[in-house]
Tab-separated table of C-alpha atoms in Angstrom:
chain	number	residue	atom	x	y	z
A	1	UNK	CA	114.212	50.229	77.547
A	2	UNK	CA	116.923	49.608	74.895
A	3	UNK	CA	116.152	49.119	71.626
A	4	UNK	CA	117.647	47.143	68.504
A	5	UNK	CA	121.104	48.263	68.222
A	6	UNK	CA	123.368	47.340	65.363
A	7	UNK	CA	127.012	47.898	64.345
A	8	UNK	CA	128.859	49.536	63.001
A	9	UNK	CA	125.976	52.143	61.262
A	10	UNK	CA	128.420	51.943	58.084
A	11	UNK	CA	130.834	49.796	56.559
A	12	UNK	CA	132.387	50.777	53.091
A	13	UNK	CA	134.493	47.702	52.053
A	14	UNK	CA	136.165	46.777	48.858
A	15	UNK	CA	134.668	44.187	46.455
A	16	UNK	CA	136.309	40.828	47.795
A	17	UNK	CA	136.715	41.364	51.364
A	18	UNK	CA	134.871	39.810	54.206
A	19	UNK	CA	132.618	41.410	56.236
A	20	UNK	CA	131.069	40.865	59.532
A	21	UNK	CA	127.572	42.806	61.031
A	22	UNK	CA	126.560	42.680	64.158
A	23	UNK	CA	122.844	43.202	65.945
A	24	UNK	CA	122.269	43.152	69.480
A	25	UNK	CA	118.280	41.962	70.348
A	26	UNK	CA	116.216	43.602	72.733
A	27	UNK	CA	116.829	41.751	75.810
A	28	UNK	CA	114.556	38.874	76.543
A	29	UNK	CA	113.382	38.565	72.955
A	30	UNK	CA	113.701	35.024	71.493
A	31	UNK	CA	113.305	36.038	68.261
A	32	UNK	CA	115.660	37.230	65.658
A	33	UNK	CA	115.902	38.468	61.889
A	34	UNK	CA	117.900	39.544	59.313
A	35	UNK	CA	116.456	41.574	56.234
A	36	UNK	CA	118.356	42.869	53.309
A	37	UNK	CA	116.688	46.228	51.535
A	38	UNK	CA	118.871	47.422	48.750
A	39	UNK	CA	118.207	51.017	47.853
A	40	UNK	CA	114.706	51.749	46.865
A	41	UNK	CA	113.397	48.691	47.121
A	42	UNK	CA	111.262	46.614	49.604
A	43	UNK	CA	112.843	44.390	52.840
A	44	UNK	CA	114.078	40.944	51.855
A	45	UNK	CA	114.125	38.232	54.576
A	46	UNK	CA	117.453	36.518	54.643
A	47	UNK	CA	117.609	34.443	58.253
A	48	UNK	CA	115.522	33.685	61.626
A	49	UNK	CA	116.643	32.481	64.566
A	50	UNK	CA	114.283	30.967	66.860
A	51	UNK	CA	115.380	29.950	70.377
A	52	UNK	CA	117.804	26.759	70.333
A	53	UNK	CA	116.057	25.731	66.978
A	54	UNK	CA	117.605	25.536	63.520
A	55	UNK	CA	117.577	29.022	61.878
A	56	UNK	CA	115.526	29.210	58.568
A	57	UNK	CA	118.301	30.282	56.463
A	58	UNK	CA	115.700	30.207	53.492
A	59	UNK	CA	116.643	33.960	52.679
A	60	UNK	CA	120.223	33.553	52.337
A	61	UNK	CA	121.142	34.389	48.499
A	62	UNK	CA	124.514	32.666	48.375
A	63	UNK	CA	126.654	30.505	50.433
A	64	UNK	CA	128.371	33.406	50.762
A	65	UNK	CA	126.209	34.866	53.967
A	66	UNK	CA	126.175	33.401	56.592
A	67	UNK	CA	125.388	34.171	60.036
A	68	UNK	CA	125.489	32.757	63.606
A	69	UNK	CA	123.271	33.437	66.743
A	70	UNK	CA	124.972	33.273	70.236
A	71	UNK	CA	122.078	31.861	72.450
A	72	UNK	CA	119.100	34.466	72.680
A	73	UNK	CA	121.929	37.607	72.499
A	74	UNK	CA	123.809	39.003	69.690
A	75	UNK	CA	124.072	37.948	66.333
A	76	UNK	CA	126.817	38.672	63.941
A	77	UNK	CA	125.746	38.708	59.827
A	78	UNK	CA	128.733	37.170	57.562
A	79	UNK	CA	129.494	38.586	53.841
A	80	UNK	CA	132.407	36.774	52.279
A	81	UNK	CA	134.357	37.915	49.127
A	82	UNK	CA	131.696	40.624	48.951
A	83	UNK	CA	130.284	42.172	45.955
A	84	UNK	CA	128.511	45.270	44.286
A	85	UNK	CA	125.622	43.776	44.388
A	86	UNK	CA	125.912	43.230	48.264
A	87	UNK	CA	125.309	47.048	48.519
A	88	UNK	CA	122.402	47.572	50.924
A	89	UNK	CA	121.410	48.418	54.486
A	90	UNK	CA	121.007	45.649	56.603
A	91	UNK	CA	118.359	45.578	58.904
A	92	UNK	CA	118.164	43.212	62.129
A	93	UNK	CA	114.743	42.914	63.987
A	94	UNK	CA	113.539	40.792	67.170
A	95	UNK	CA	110.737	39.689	68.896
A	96	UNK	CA	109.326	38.298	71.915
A	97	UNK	CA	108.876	34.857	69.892
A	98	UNK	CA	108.190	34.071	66.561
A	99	UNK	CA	104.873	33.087	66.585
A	100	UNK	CA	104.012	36.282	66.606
A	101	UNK	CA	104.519	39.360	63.597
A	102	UNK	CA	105.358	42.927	66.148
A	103	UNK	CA	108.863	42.934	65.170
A	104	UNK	CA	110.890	45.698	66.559
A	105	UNK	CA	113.657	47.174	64.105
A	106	UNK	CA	117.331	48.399	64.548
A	107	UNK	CA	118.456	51.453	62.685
A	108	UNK	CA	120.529	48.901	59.894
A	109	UNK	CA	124.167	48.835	58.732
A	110	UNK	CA	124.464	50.405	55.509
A	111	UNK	CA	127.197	48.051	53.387
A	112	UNK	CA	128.607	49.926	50.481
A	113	UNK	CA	130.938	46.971	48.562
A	114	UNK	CA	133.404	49.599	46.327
B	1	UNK	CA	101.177	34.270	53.429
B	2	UNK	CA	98.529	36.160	51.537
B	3	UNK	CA	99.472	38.916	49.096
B	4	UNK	CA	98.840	42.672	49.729
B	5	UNK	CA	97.596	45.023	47.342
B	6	UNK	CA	98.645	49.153	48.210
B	7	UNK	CA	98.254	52.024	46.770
B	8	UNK	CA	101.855	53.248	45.420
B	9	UNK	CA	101.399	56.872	46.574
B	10	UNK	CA	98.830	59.091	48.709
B	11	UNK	CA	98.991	62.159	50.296
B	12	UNK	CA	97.075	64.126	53.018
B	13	UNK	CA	97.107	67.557	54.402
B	14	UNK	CA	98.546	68.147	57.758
B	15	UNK	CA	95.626	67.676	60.805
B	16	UNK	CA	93.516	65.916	58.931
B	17	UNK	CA	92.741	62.444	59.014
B	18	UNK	CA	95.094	60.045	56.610
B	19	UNK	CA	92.879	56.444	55.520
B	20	UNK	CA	95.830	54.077	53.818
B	21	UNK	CA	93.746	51.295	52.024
B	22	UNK	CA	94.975	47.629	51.447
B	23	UNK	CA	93.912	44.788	49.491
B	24	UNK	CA	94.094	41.055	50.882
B	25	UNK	CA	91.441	39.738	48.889
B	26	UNK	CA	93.060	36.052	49.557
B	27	UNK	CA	93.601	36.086	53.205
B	28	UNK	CA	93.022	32.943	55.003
B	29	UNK	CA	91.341	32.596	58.519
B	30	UNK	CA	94.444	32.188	60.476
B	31	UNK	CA	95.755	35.098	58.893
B	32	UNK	CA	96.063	38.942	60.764
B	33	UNK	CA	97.023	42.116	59.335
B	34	UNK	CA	99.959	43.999	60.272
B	35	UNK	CA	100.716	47.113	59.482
B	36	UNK	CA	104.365	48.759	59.744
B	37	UNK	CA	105.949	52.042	58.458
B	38	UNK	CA	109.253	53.154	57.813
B	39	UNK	CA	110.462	56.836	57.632
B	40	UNK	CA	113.285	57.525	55.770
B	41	UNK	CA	116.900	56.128	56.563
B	42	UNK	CA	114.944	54.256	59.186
B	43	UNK	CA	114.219	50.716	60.250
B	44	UNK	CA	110.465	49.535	59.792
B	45	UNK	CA	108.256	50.820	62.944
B	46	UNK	CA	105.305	48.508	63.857
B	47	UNK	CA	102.245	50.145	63.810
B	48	UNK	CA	99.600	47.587	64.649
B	49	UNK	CA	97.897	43.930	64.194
B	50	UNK	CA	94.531	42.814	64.036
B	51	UNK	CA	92.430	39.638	63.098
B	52	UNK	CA	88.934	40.405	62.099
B	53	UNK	CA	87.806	43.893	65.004
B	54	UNK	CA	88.439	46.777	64.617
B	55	UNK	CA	91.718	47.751	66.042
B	56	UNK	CA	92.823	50.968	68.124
B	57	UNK	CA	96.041	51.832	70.147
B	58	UNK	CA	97.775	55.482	70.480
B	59	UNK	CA	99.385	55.800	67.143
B	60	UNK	CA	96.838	54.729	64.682
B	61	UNK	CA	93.409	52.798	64.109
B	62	UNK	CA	92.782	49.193	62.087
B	63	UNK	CA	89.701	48.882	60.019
B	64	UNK	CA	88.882	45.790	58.860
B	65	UNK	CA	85.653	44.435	56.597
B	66	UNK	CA	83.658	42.200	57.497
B	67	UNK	CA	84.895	39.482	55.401
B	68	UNK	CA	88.287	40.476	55.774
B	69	UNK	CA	89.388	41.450	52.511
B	70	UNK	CA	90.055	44.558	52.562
B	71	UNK	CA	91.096	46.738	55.774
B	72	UNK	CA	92.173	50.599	55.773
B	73	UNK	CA	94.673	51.807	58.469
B	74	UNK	CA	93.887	55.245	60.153
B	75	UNK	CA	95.872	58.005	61.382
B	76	UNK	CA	93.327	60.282	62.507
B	77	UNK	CA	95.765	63.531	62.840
B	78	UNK	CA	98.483	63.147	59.970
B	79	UNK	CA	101.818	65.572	61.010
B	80	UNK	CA	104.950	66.241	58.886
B	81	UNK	CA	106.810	63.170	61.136
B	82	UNK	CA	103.976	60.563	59.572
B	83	UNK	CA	105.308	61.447	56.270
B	84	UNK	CA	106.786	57.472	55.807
B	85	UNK	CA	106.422	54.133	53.371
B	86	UNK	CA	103.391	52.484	54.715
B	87	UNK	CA	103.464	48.471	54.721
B	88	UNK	CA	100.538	46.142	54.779
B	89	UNK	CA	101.408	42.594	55.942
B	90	UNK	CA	99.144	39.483	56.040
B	91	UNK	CA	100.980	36.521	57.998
B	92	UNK	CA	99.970	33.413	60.217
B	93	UNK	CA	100.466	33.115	63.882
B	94	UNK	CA	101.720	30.098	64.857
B	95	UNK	CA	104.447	27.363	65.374
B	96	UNK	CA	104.621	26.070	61.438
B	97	UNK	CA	105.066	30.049	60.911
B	98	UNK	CA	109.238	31.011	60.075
B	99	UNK	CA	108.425	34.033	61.639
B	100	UNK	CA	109.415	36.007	58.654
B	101	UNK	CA	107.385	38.999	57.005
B	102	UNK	CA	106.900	39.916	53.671
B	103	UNK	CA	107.292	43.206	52.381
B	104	UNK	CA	105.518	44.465	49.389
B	105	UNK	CA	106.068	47.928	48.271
B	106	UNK	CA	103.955	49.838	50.315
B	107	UNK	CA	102.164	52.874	50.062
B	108	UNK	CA	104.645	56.174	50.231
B	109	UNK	CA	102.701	58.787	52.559
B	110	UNK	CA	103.157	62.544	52.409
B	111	UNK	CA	101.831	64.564	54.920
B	112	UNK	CA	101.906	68.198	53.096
B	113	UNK	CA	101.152	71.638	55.409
């Protein structure tokens, strides 16, 4: 069946803009992330959405991000006034629920802020 | 969640068997293992879970010890395509769980001909 799918696959923007990502869960999967992996380095968890309950939005660096969950479908990722430093690929994942850790992984938006 | 301890690098001729080791000398009893890879300019791929057996499915094997601090995953014939960053992640099941996982830094694989 279909996978993760995320778009748009790149996004150069210049430093100040708004952006918005979008990730589209494998269907029937109640769970939903957002990681952040800036090159080289390791994932970093920015929001979950779990069913109707409140996302943990414990990741989010700044007040900046933001990001918003349409029932169990797509989410969209928010940047505001974007910065150099917001340079990364963005990954989205989902899952069945949350209780569990198989997370399946889209192929990321790669955000280079100019 | 527990911390992970990985080897930065390995590597492994092609064929043979590849053993990627991992340290979770403070895992708790509600705790499993996961394991996930990712291959370059690619999103993490889940490999496989397991609690305190011995794990198999048809990409790779779990080997855990007995007390659970240590566990090794297996791919028993390593191919160019395995070449990937390896992850070893320790994280509850469970309601009180955010559902989040941790990523350390992994152990980068190369599978050499």
């Amino acid at each position: 069946g279909a996978g993760v799918s995320q778009s748009p696959s790149n996004k150069v923007t210049e430093k100040g803009k708004d952006v918005e990502l979008r990730c589209d869960p494998i269907s029937g999967h109640t769970a939903l992330y957002w990681y952040r992996q800036r090159l080289g380095q390791g994932l970093e968890f920015l929001i979950y959405f779990q069913g109707n309950s409140a996302p943990d939005k414990s990741g989010l660096p700044s007040d900046r991000f933001s990001a918003e969950r349409t029932g169990e479908s797509v989410s969209t990722l928010t940047i505001q006034r974007t910065q150099q430093e917001d340079s990364a690929v963005y990954l989205c994942a989902s899952s069945r629920t949350g209780w569990e850790g198989e997370q399946y992984f889209g192929p990321g938006t790669r955000l280079t802020v100019t | 969640d527990a911390k992970t301890t990985q080897p930065p690098s390995m590597d492994c001729a092609e064929g043979r068997a590849a053993n990627l080791p991992c340290n979770h000398s403070t895992i708790s009893g509600n705790e499993y293992v996961y394991w996930y890879r990712q291959i370059h300019s690619q999103g993490p791929q889940y490999i496989i879970h397991g609690l305190k057996n011995n794990e198999t499915n048809e990409m790779a094997s779990l080997i855990i010890t007995e007390d659970r601090k240590s566990s090794t995953l297996i791919l028993p014939h390593a191919t160019l395509r395995d070449t990937a960053v390896y992850y070893c992640i320790v994280r509850v099941h469970g309601s009180s769980n955010t559902g989040k996982l941790i990523f350390g830094q992994g152990t980068t694989l190369q599978v050499k001909p």
